[in-house]
JSON list of C-alpha atoms in Angstrom, two decimals:
[
{"chain": "C", "resi": 1, "resn": "THR", "atom": "CA", "xyz": [139.70, 77.50, 230.94]},
{"chain": "C", "resi": 2, "resn": "LYS", "atom": "CA", "xyz": [138.80, 75.44, 227.85]},
{"chain": "C", "resi": 3, "resn": "LYS", "atom": "CA", "xyz": [135.33, 74.83, 229.31]},
{"chain": "C", "resi": 4, "resn": "GLU", "atom": "CA", "xyz": [134.70, 78.53, 229.84]},
{"chain": "C", "resi": 5, "resn": "THR", "atom": "CA", "xyz": [136.05, 79.46, 226.40]},
{"chain": "C", "resi": 6, "resn": "GLY", "atom": "CA", "xyz": [134.05, 76.72, 224.67]},
{"chain": "C", "resi": 7, "resn": "ARG", "atom": "CA", "xyz": [130.80, 77.69, 226.35]},
{"chain": "C", "resi": 8, "resn": "HIS", "atom": "CA", "xyz": [131.39, 81.34, 225.57]},
{"chain": "C", "resi": 9, "resn": "LYS", "atom": "CA", "xyz": [131.82, 80.50, 221.87]},
{"chain": "C", "resi": 10, "resn": "LEU", "atom": "CA", "xyz": [128.63, 78.42, 221.92]},
{"chain": "C", "resi": 11, "resn": "GLY", "atom": "CA", "xyz": [126.65, 81.04, 223.85]},
{"chain": "C", "resi": 12, "resn": "ILE", "atom": "CA", "xyz": [126.02, 78.61, 226.72]},
{"chain": "C", "resi": 13, "resn": "THR", "atom": "CA", "xyz": [126.06, 79.54, 230.41]},
{"chain": "C", "resi": 14, "resn": "LYS", "atom": "CA", "xyz": [128.12, 77.70, 233.00]},
{"chain": "C", "resi": 15, "resn": "TYR", "atom": "CA", "xyz": [124.96, 76.41, 234.69]},
{"chain": "C", "resi": 16, "resn": "GLU", "atom": "CA", "xyz": [123.65, 74.37, 231.77]},
{"chain": "C", "resi": 17, "resn": "PHE", "atom": "CA", "xyz": [124.06, 70.60, 231.38]},
{"chain": "C", "resi": 18, "resn": "VAL", "atom": "CA", "xyz": [125.40, 70.01, 227.87]},
{"chain": "C", "resi": 19, "resn": "VAL", "atom": "CA", "xyz": [125.23, 66.89, 225.69]},
{"chain": "C", "resi": 20, "resn": "ILE", "atom": "CA", "xyz": [127.47, 66.91, 222.62]},
{"chain": "C", "resi": 21, "resn": "GLY", "atom": "CA", "xyz": [127.25, 64.96, 219.37]},
{"chain": "C", "resi": 22, "resn": "VAL", "atom": "CA", "xyz": [129.95, 65.02, 216.69]},
{"chain": "C", "resi": 23, "resn": "GLY", "atom": "CA", "xyz": [129.77, 63.99, 213.04]},
{"chain": "C", "resi": 24, "resn": "GLN", "atom": "CA", "xyz": [128.79, 64.93, 209.54]},
{"chain": "C", "resi": 25, "resn": "ILE", "atom": "CA", "xyz": [125.19, 65.96, 209.04]},
{"chain": "C", "resi": 26, "resn": "GLN", "atom": "CA", "xyz": [123.92, 62.79, 207.41]},
{"chain": "C", "resi": 27, "resn": "GLN", "atom": "CA", "xyz": [121.60, 59.93, 208.31]},
{"chain": "C", "resi": 28, "resn": "ARG", "atom": "CA", "xyz": [124.21, 57.31, 209.17]},
{"chain": "C", "resi": 29, "resn": "LYS", "atom": "CA", "xyz": [125.70, 59.57, 211.85]},
{"chain": "C", "resi": 30, "resn": "GLY", "atom": "CA", "xyz": [122.39, 59.49, 213.72]},
{"chain": "C", "resi": 31, "resn": "ILE", "atom": "CA", "xyz": [121.70, 63.21, 213.68]},
{"chain": "C", "resi": 32, "resn": "GLU", "atom": "CA", "xyz": [117.96, 62.63, 213.29]},
{"chain": "C", "resi": 33, "resn": "ASP", "atom": "CA", "xyz": [117.97, 60.46, 216.41]},
{"chain": "C", "resi": 34, "resn": "PHE", "atom": "CA", "xyz": [119.98, 63.17, 218.17]},
{"chain": "C", "resi": 35, "resn": "ILE", "atom": "CA", "xyz": [117.24, 65.69, 217.42]},
{"chain": "C", "resi": 36, "resn": "GLU", "atom": "CA", "xyz": [114.49, 63.34, 218.65]},
{"chain": "C", "resi": 37, "resn": "ILE", "atom": "CA", "xyz": [116.39, 62.61, 221.86]},
{"chain": "C", "resi": 38, "resn": "ALA", "atom": "CA", "xyz": [116.91, 66.33, 222.51]},
{"chain": "C", "resi": 39, "resn": "LYS", "atom": "CA", "xyz": [113.15, 66.92, 222.36]},
{"chain": "C", "resi": 40, "resn": "VAL", "atom": "CA", "xyz": [112.75, 64.81, 225.52]},
{"chain": "C", "resi": 41, "resn": "PHE", "atom": "CA", "xyz": [115.06, 67.10, 227.53]},
{"chain": "C", "resi": 42, "resn": "PRO", "atom": "CA", "xyz": [114.06, 70.76, 227.01]},
{"chain": "C", "resi": 43, "resn": "HIS", "atom": "CA", "xyz": [116.01, 71.64, 230.18]},
{"chain": "C", "resi": 44, "resn": "ILE", "atom": "CA", "xyz": [119.27, 70.23, 228.74]},
{"chain": "C", "resi": 45, "resn": "THR", "atom": "CA", "xyz": [121.36, 71.85, 225.99]},
{"chain": "C", "resi": 46, "resn": "PHE", "atom": "CA", "xyz": [122.37, 69.67, 223.05]},
{"chain": "C", "resi": 47, "resn": "VAL", "atom": "CA", "xyz": [125.21, 70.62, 220.69]},
{"chain": "C", "resi": 48, "resn": "TRP", "atom": "CA", "xyz": [125.84, 69.00, 217.30]},
{"chain": "C", "resi": 49, "resn": "VAL", "atom": "CA", "xyz": [129.30, 69.67, 215.87]},
{"chain": "C", "resi": 50, "resn": "GLY", "atom": "CA", "xyz": [129.69, 68.95, 212.17]},
{"chain": "C", "resi": 51, "resn": "GLY", "atom": "CA", "xyz": [128.64, 70.09, 208.75]},
{"chain": "C", "resi": 52, "resn": "ARG", "atom": "CA", "xyz": [127.84, 68.86, 205.25]},
{"chain": "C", "resi": 53, "resn": "PRO", "atom": "CA", "xyz": [131.14, 68.21, 203.45]},
{"chain": "C", "resi": 54, "resn": "PHE", "atom": "CA", "xyz": [129.28, 66.67, 200.50]},
{"chain": "C", "resi": 55, "resn": "GLY", "atom": "CA", "xyz": [126.79, 69.52, 200.24]},
{"chain": "C", "resi": 56, "resn": "LYS", "atom": "CA", "xyz": [123.72, 68.71, 198.14]},
{"chain": "C", "resi": 57, "resn": "LEU", "atom": "CA", "xyz": [125.06, 65.20, 197.49]},
{"chain": "C", "resi": 58, "resn": "THR", "atom": "CA", "xyz": [124.43, 64.30, 201.13]},
{"chain": "C", "resi": 59, "resn": "GLU", "atom": "CA", "xyz": [121.86, 61.49, 201.47]},
{"chain": "C", "resi": 60, "resn": "GLY", "atom": "CA", "xyz": [118.47, 62.81, 202.58]},
{"chain": "C", "resi": 61, "resn": "ILE", "atom": "CA", "xyz": [119.74, 66.40, 202.76]},
{"chain": "C", "resi": 62, "resn": "ASN", "atom": "CA", "xyz": [116.32, 68.01, 202.25]},
{"chain": "C", "resi": 63, "resn": "ARG", "atom": "CA", "xyz": [114.70, 65.81, 204.89]},
{"chain": "C", "resi": 64, "resn": "ILE", "atom": "CA", "xyz": [117.48, 66.45, 207.39]},
{"chain": "C", "resi": 65, "resn": "ASN", "atom": "CA", "xyz": [117.54, 70.20, 206.67]},
{"chain": "C", "resi": 66, "resn": "SER", "atom": "CA", "xyz": [113.83, 70.34, 207.39]},
{"chain": "C", "resi": 67, "resn": "LYS", "atom": "CA", "xyz": [114.32, 68.57, 210.72]},
{"chain": "C", "resi": 68, "resn": "ILE", "atom": "CA", "xyz": [117.12, 70.96, 211.65]},
{"chain": "C", "resi": 69, "resn": "GLU", "atom": "CA", "xyz": [114.97, 73.93, 210.71]},
{"chain": "C", "resi": 70, "resn": "HIS", "atom": "CA", "xyz": [112.16, 72.70, 212.99]},
{"chain": "C", "resi": 71, "resn": "ALA", "atom": "CA", "xyz": [114.46, 71.40, 215.75]},
{"chain": "C", "resi": 72, "resn": "PRO", "atom": "CA", "xyz": [113.81, 72.52, 219.35]},
{"chain": "C", "resi": 73, "resn": "LYS", "atom": "CA", "xyz": [115.59, 75.60, 220.63]},
{"chain": "C", "resi": 74, "resn": "ASN", "atom": "CA", "xyz": [117.72, 73.59, 223.07]},
{"chain": "C", "resi": 75, "resn": "ILE", "atom": "CA", "xyz": [119.88, 72.29, 220.18]},
{"chain": "C", "resi": 76, "resn": "VAL", "atom": "CA", "xyz": [122.91, 74.23, 218.93]},
{"chain": "C", "resi": 77, "resn": "PHE", "atom": "CA", "xyz": [124.22, 73.36, 215.45]},
{"chain": "C", "resi": 78, "resn": "THR", "atom": "CA", "xyz": [127.79, 74.62, 215.04]},
{"chain": "C", "resi": 79, "resn": "GLY", "atom": "CA", "xyz": [128.44, 73.62, 211.42]},
{"chain": "C", "resi": 80, "resn": "LEU", "atom": "CA", "xyz": [131.97, 72.67, 210.38]},
{"chain": "C", "resi": 81, "resn": "VAL", "atom": "CA", "xyz": [134.60, 73.36, 213.04]},
{"chain": "C", "resi": 82, "resn": "LYS", "atom": "CA", "xyz": [138.39, 73.41, 212.67]},
{"chain": "C", "resi": 83, "resn": "LEU", "atom": "CA", "xyz": [140.17, 70.55, 214.42]},
{"chain": "C", "resi": 84, "resn": "GLU", "atom": "CA", "xyz": [142.17, 72.86, 216.68]},
{"chain": "C", "resi": 85, "resn": "ALA", "atom": "CA", "xyz": [138.92, 74.27, 218.12]},
{"chain": "C", "resi": 86, "resn": "MET", "atom": "CA", "xyz": [137.53, 70.87, 219.12]},
{"chain": "C", "resi": 87, "resn": "PRO", "atom": "CA", "xyz": [139.20, 70.57, 222.58]},
{"chain": "C", "resi": 88, "resn": "GLU", "atom": "CA", "xyz": [137.28, 73.66, 223.72]},
{"chain": "C", "resi": 89, "resn": "LEU", "atom": "CA", "xyz": [133.97, 72.28, 222.41]},
{"chain": "C", "resi": 90, "resn": "TYR", "atom": "CA", "xyz": [134.51, 68.88, 224.04]},
{"chain": "C", "resi": 91, "resn": "SER", "atom": "CA", "xyz": [135.41, 70.64, 227.29]},
{"chain": "C", "resi": 92, "resn": "ALA", "atom": "CA", "xyz": [132.27, 72.76, 227.05]},
{"chain": "C", "resi": 93, "resn": "ALA", "atom": "CA", "xyz": [130.13, 69.62, 227.27]},
{"chain": "C", "resi": 94, "resn": "ASP", "atom": "CA", "xyz": [129.18, 67.39, 230.20]},
{"chain": "C", "resi": 95, "resn": "MET", "atom": "CA", "xyz": [128.75, 64.19, 228.20]},
{"chain": "C", "resi": 96, "resn": "MET", "atom": "CA", "xyz": [128.67, 62.82, 224.66]},
{"chain": "C", "resi": 97, "resn": "ILE", "atom": "CA", "xyz": [126.21, 60.55, 222.90]},
{"chain": "C", "resi": 98, "resn": "PHE", "atom": "CA", "xyz": [127.67, 58.96, 219.78]},
{"chain": "C", "resi": 99, "resn": "THR", "atom": "CA", "xyz": [124.62, 58.01, 217.74]},
{"chain": "C", "resi": 100, "resn": "SER", "atom": "CA", "xyz": [126.38, 56.88, 214.56]},
{"chain": "C", "resi": 101, "resn": "TYR", "atom": "CA", "xyz": [125.07, 53.70, 212.89]},
{"chain": "C", "resi": 102, "resn": "GLN", "atom": "CA", "xyz": [128.23, 52.76, 210.96]},
{"chain": "C", "resi": 103, "resn": "GLU", "atom": "CA", "xyz": [131.80, 53.05, 212.24]},
{"chain": "C", "resi": 104, "resn": "ASN", "atom": "CA", "xyz": [135.09, 51.20, 212.52]},
{"chain": "C", "resi": 105, "resn": "CYS", "atom": "CA", "xyz": [137.45, 53.01, 214.92]},
{"chain": "C", "resi": 106, "resn": "PRO", "atom": "CA", "xyz": [135.95, 56.50, 215.33]},
{"chain": "C", "resi": 107, "resn": "LEU", "atom": "CA", "xyz": [138.14, 59.21, 216.83]},
{"chain": "C", "resi": 108, "resn": "ALA", "atom": "CA", "xyz": [135.43, 61.58, 218.08]},
{"chain": "C", "resi": 109, "resn": "PRO", "atom": "CA", "xyz": [134.26, 59.47, 221.07]},
{"chain": "C", "resi": 110, "resn": "LEU", "atom": "CA", "xyz": [137.87, 58.80, 222.09]},
{"chain": "C", "resi": 111, "resn": "GLU", "atom": "CA", "xyz": [138.62, 62.52, 221.90]},
{"chain": "C", "resi": 112, "resn": "ALA", "atom": "CA", "xyz": [135.58, 63.21, 224.08]},
{"chain": "C", "resi": 113, "resn": "ALA", "atom": "CA", "xyz": [136.64, 60.52, 226.56]},
{"chain": "C", "resi": 114, "resn": "ALA", "atom": "CA", "xyz": [140.15, 62.01, 226.64]},
{"chain": "C", "resi": 115, "resn": "ALA", "atom": "CA", "xyz": [138.54, 65.37, 227.50]},
{"chain": "C", "resi": 116, "resn": "GLY", "atom": "CA", "xyz": [137.01, 63.71, 230.57]},
{"chain": "C", "resi": 117, "resn": "LEU", "atom": "CA", "xyz": [133.47, 63.19, 229.26]},
{"chain": "C", "resi": 118, "resn": "PRO", "atom": "CA", "xyz": [131.23, 60.18, 229.78]},
{"chain": "C", "resi": 119, "resn": "VAL", "atom": "CA", "xyz": [130.51, 58.75, 226.33]},
{"chain": "C", "resi": 120, "resn": "VAL", "atom": "CA", "xyz": [127.44, 56.70, 225.37]},
{"chain": "C", "resi": 121, "resn": "PHE", "atom": "CA", "xyz": [128.00, 54.68, 222.19]},
{"chain": "C", "resi": 122, "resn": "ARG", "atom": "CA", "xyz": [125.41, 53.13, 219.96]},
{"chain": "C", "resi": 123, "resn": "ASP", "atom": "CA", "xyz": [125.68, 49.39, 220.60]},
{"chain": "C", "resi": 124, "resn": "LEU", "atom": "CA", "xyz": [127.50, 48.25, 217.44]},
{"chain": "C", "resi": 125, "resn": "VAL", "atom": "CA", "xyz": [129.30, 44.94, 216.97]},
{"chain": "C", "resi": 126, "resn": "GLU", "atom": "CA", "xyz": [132.39, 46.82, 215.72]},
{"chain": "C", "resi": 127, "resn": "TYR", "atom": "CA", "xyz": [132.89, 48.38, 219.15]},
{"chain": "C", "resi": 128, "resn": "ARG", "atom": "CA", "xyz": [132.59, 45.02, 220.90]},
{"chain": "C", "resi": 129, "resn": "GLN", "atom": "CA", "xyz": [135.44, 43.76, 218.75]},
{"chain": "C", "resi": 130, "resn": "LEU", "atom": "CA", "xyz": [137.50, 46.93, 219.10]},
{"chain": "C", "resi": 131, "resn": "TYR", "atom": "CA", "xyz": [137.47, 47.96, 222.77]},
{"chain": "C", "resi": 132, "resn": "ASN", "atom": "CA", "xyz": [139.19, 45.96, 225.50]},
{"chain": "C", "resi": 133, "resn": "SER", "atom": "CA", "xyz": [137.38, 47.63, 228.38]},
{"chain": "C", "resi": 134, "resn": "ASP", "atom": "CA", "xyz": [133.74, 48.34, 229.17]},
{"chain": "C", "resi": 135, "resn": "TYR", "atom": "CA", "xyz": [131.88, 51.37, 227.79]},
{"chain": "C", "resi": 136, "resn": "LEU", "atom": "CA", "xyz": [128.40, 52.89, 228.05]},
{"chain": "C", "resi": 137, "resn": "LYS", "atom": "CA", "xyz": [126.08, 51.80, 225.27]},
{"chain": "C", "resi": 138, "resn": "ALA", "atom": "CA", "xyz": [122.54, 52.20, 223.95]},
{"chain": "C", "resi": 139, "resn": "ASP", "atom": "CA", "xyz": [120.77, 50.46, 221.08]},
{"chain": "C", "resi": 140, "resn": "THR", "atom": "CA", "xyz": [117.63, 52.62, 220.82]},
{"chain": "C", "resi": 141, "resn": "ASN", "atom": "CA", "xyz": [116.61, 56.24, 221.36]},
{"chain": "C", "resi": 142, "resn": "GLU", "atom": "CA", "xyz": [114.89, 55.13, 224.56]},
{"chain": "C", "resi": 143, "resn": "ALA", "atom": "CA", "xyz": [118.14, 53.63, 225.80]},
{"chain": "C", "resi": 144, "resn": "PHE", "atom": "CA", "xyz": [120.06, 56.83, 225.00]},
{"chain": "C", "resi": 145, "resn": "ILE", "atom": "CA", "xyz": [117.38, 58.80, 226.86]},
{"chain": "C", "resi": 146, "resn": "SER", "atom": "CA", "xyz": [117.73, 56.51, 229.87]},
{"chain": "C", "resi": 147, "resn": "GLN", "atom": "CA", "xyz": [121.52, 56.94, 229.92]},
{"chain": "C", "resi": 148, "resn": "ILE", "atom": "CA", "xyz": [121.26, 60.75, 229.70]},
{"chain": "C", "resi": 149, "resn": "LYS", "atom": "CA", "xyz": [118.66, 60.85, 232.46]},
{"chain": "C", "resi": 150, "resn": "SER", "atom": "CA", "xyz": [120.82, 58.68, 234.71]},
{"chain": "C", "resi": 151, "resn": "LEU", "atom": "CA", "xyz": [124.00, 60.71, 234.20]},
{"chain": "C", "resi": 152, "resn": "TYR", "atom": "CA", "xyz": [122.12, 64.00, 234.58]},
{"chain": "C", "resi": 153, "resn": "GLU", "atom": "CA", "xyz": [120.39, 63.03, 237.82]},
{"chain": "C", "resi": 154, "resn": "GLU", "atom": "CA", "xyz": [122.85, 60.73, 239.61]},
{"chain": "C", "resi": 155, "resn": "LYS", "atom": "CA", "xyz": [126.25, 62.16, 240.56]},
{"chain": "C", "resi": 156, "resn": "GLU", "atom": "CA", "xyz": [127.64, 58.75, 241.55]},
{"chain": "C", "resi": 157, "resn": "LYS", "atom": "CA", "xyz": [126.81, 57.24, 238.16]},
{"chain": "C", "resi": 158, "resn": "TYR", "atom": "CA", "xyz": [128.28, 60.27, 236.44]},
{"chain": "C", "resi": 159, "resn": "ALA", "atom": "CA", "xyz": [131.56, 59.83, 238.35]},
{"chain": "C", "resi": 160, "resn": "GLN", "atom": "CA", "xyz": [131.59, 56.13, 237.44]},
{"chain": "C", "resi": 161, "resn": "ALA", "atom": "CA", "xyz": [131.04, 57.01, 233.79]},
{"chain": "C", "resi": 162, "resn": "VAL", "atom": "CA", "xyz": [134.03, 59.37, 233.84]},
{"chain": "C", "resi": 163, "resn": "GLU", "atom": "CA", "xyz": [136.18, 56.51, 235.18]},
{"chain": "C", "resi": 164, "resn": "THR", "atom": "CA", "xyz": [134.85, 54.26, 232.43]},
{"chain": "C", "resi": 165, "resn": "SER", "atom": "CA", "xyz": [136.07, 56.80, 229.86]},
{"chain": "C", "resi": 166, "resn": "LYS", "atom": "CA", "xyz": [139.51, 56.90, 231.50]},
{"chain": "C", "resi": 167, "resn": "LYS", "atom": "CA", "xyz": [139.83, 53.11, 231.26]},
{"chain": "C", "resi": 168, "resn": "LEU", "atom": "CA", "xyz": [138.59, 53.13, 227.67]},
{"chain": "C", "resi": 169, "resn": "ILE", "atom": "CA", "xyz": [141.28, 55.49, 226.37]},
{"chain": "C", "resi": 170, "resn": "ASN", "atom": "CA", "xyz": [144.11, 53.65, 228.17]},
{"chain": "C", "resi": 171, "resn": "GLN", "atom": "CA", "xyz": [143.97, 51.10, 225.36]},
{"chain": "C", "resi": 172, "resn": "PHE", "atom": "CA", "xyz": [144.95, 53.83, 222.91]},
{"chain": "C", "resi": 173, "resn": "ASP", "atom": "CA", "xyz": [147.72, 55.39, 224.98]},
{"chain": "C", "resi": 174, "resn": "LYS", "atom": "CA", "xyz": [150.91, 55.55, 222.91]},
{"chain": "C", "resi": 175, "resn": "LEU", "atom": "CA", "xyz": [152.92, 53.77, 225.62]},
{"chain": "C", "resi": 176, "resn": "GLU", "atom": "CA", "xyz": [150.37, 50.94, 225.78]},
{"chain": "C", "resi": 177, "resn": "ILE", "atom": "CA", "xyz": [150.49, 50.59, 222.00]},
{"chain": "C", "resi": 178, "resn": "ARG", "atom": "CA", "xyz": [154.29, 50.61, 222.05]},
{"chain": "C", "resi": 179, "resn": "ASN", "atom": "CA", "xyz": [154.40, 47.88, 224.69]},
{"chain": "C", "resi": 180, "resn": "SER", "atom": "CA", "xyz": [151.85, 45.78, 222.78]},
{"chain": "C", "resi": 181, "resn": "LEU", "atom": "CA", "xyz": [153.92, 46.05, 219.60]},
{"chain": "C", "resi": 182, "resn": "LEU", "atom": "CA", "xyz": [157.12, 45.15, 221.45]},
{"chain": "C", "resi": 183, "resn": "ASP", "atom": "CA", "xyz": [155.43, 42.08, 222.93]},
{"chain": "C", "resi": 184, "resn": "LEU", "atom": "CA", "xyz": [154.23, 41.08, 219.47]},
{"chain": "C", "resi": 185, "resn": "TYR", "atom": "CA", "xyz": [157.70, 41.44, 217.94]},
{"chain": "C", "resi": 186, "resn": "HIS", "atom": "CA", "xyz": [159.35, 39.53, 220.80]},
{"chain": "C", "resi": 187, "resn": "ASN", "atom": "CA", "xyz": [156.85, 36.70, 220.48]},
{"chain": "C", "resi": 188, "resn": "LEU", "atom": "CA", "xyz": [157.39, 36.51, 216.72]},
{"chain": "C", "resi": 189, "resn": "LEU", "atom": "CA", "xyz": [161.17, 36.46, 217.14]},
{"chain": "C", "resi": 190, "resn": "ASN", "atom": "CA", "xyz": [161.01, 33.78, 219.83]},
{"chain": "C", "resi": 191, "resn": "GLU", "atom": "CA", "xyz": [158.71, 31.68, 217.67]},
{"chain": "C", "resi": 192, "resn": "SER", "atom": "CA", "xyz": [161.08, 32.10, 214.73]},
{"chain": "C", "resi": 193, "resn": "ASP", "atom": "CA", "xyz": [164.05, 31.04, 216.89]},
{"chain": "C", "resi": 194, "resn": "ARG", "atom": "CA", "xyz": [162.18, 27.94, 218.09]},
{"chain": "C", "resi": 195, "resn": "ASN", "atom": "CA", "xyz": [161.26, 26.96, 214.54]},
{"chain": "C", "resi": 196, "resn": "THR", "atom": "CA", "xyz": [164.84, 27.46, 213.37]},
{"chain": "C", "resi": 197, "resn": "LYS", "atom": "CA", "xyz": [166.19, 25.27, 216.18]},
{"chain": "C", "resi": 198, "resn": "LYS", "atom": "CA", "xyz": [163.66, 22.54, 215.43]},
{"chain": "C", "resi": 199, "resn": "GLN", "atom": "CA", "xyz": [164.57, 22.62, 211.76]},
{"chain": "C", "resi": 200, "resn": "THR", "atom": "CA", "xyz": [168.32, 22.50, 212.50]},
{"chain": "C", "resi": 201, "resn": "GLN", "atom": "CA", "xyz": [167.88, 19.64, 214.96]},
{"chain": "C", "resi": 202, "resn": "TYR", "atom": "CA", "xyz": [165.87, 17.68, 212.42]},
{"chain": "C", "resi": 203, "resn": "GLU", "atom": "CA", "xyz": [168.22, 18.24, 209.46]},
{"chain": "C", "resi": 204, "resn": "PHE", "atom": "CA", "xyz": [171.42, 17.32, 211.29]},
{"chain": "C", "resi": 205, "resn": "SER", "atom": "CA", "xyz": [170.29, 14.70, 213.77]},
{"chain": "C", "resi": 206, "resn": "PRO", "atom": "CA", "xyz": [171.98, 11.28, 213.49]},
{"chain": "C", "resi": 207, "resn": "GLU", "atom": "CA", "xyz": [168.60, 9.64, 212.98]},
{"chain": "C", "resi": 208, "resn": "PHE", "atom": "CA", "xyz": [167.97, 11.79, 209.94]},
{"chain": "C", "resi": 209, "resn": "LEU", "atom": "CA", "xyz": [171.41, 11.02, 208.47]},
{"chain": "C", "resi": 210, "resn": "LEU", "atom": "CA", "xyz": [170.84, 7.30, 208.84]}
]
C-alpha cells in the first residue's frame, strides 16, 4: 500500500525501476554525482528527496540549481518532505544510492534499509568503523553505475542485496542495543567487583600487615 501511495504521489507507474537519493541539495551530499549517474540510465527513474534548508547560503547553489534545471527528465526532485511522508517515498523506490561525501551515522540509508531496499553507500572510512555487518559500497560514479546495473539486471543479486540490508539494520534494533548495553554494564560491574576484592585482599592480608 505504501509503495502504491508513494508512486502515486511521485507520478511514477508501478512498472518503473526507481532509484532514490535522500539529502539536502548541496555538494557534500553528492547530488551532482546523482544527476550524472542518472544520465547513464534513461530507462530508470531517479528520485532525489530533499531541499535547501539554508537557501541562498547553500554552497554552490547557483551551480547546483543550473544542473538541476538541465537535469534529464528521468529525475524527480521532490523538494523538502515531511518526515511522516518518508516511509511512502522509501517504499516507492526499488533501491537507494547514498552518494554523500561526509557523514557520521546517517539515518536515511538505515531508514531505506528498514523499508526493504538495497542500499549502496559511498565507500567512506566512517562506515567501516560504524557498521558491524557487510554493506554495498561504491567509491566512484562508475562504481555506483555498476552496482545499479547489477541490481537492475540480476534478480539473484537484488535478493542478496535485500538480505544485506536486513543484516545491516539488525545492529540498530532496539533489543540488540539493549542487550549490548546490559553486557557492557555487567562487564563493568564484574570488573569493579574484581578490583574491589583485589584491593581488600591486599590491604588486609597478613603479609601486608607484617
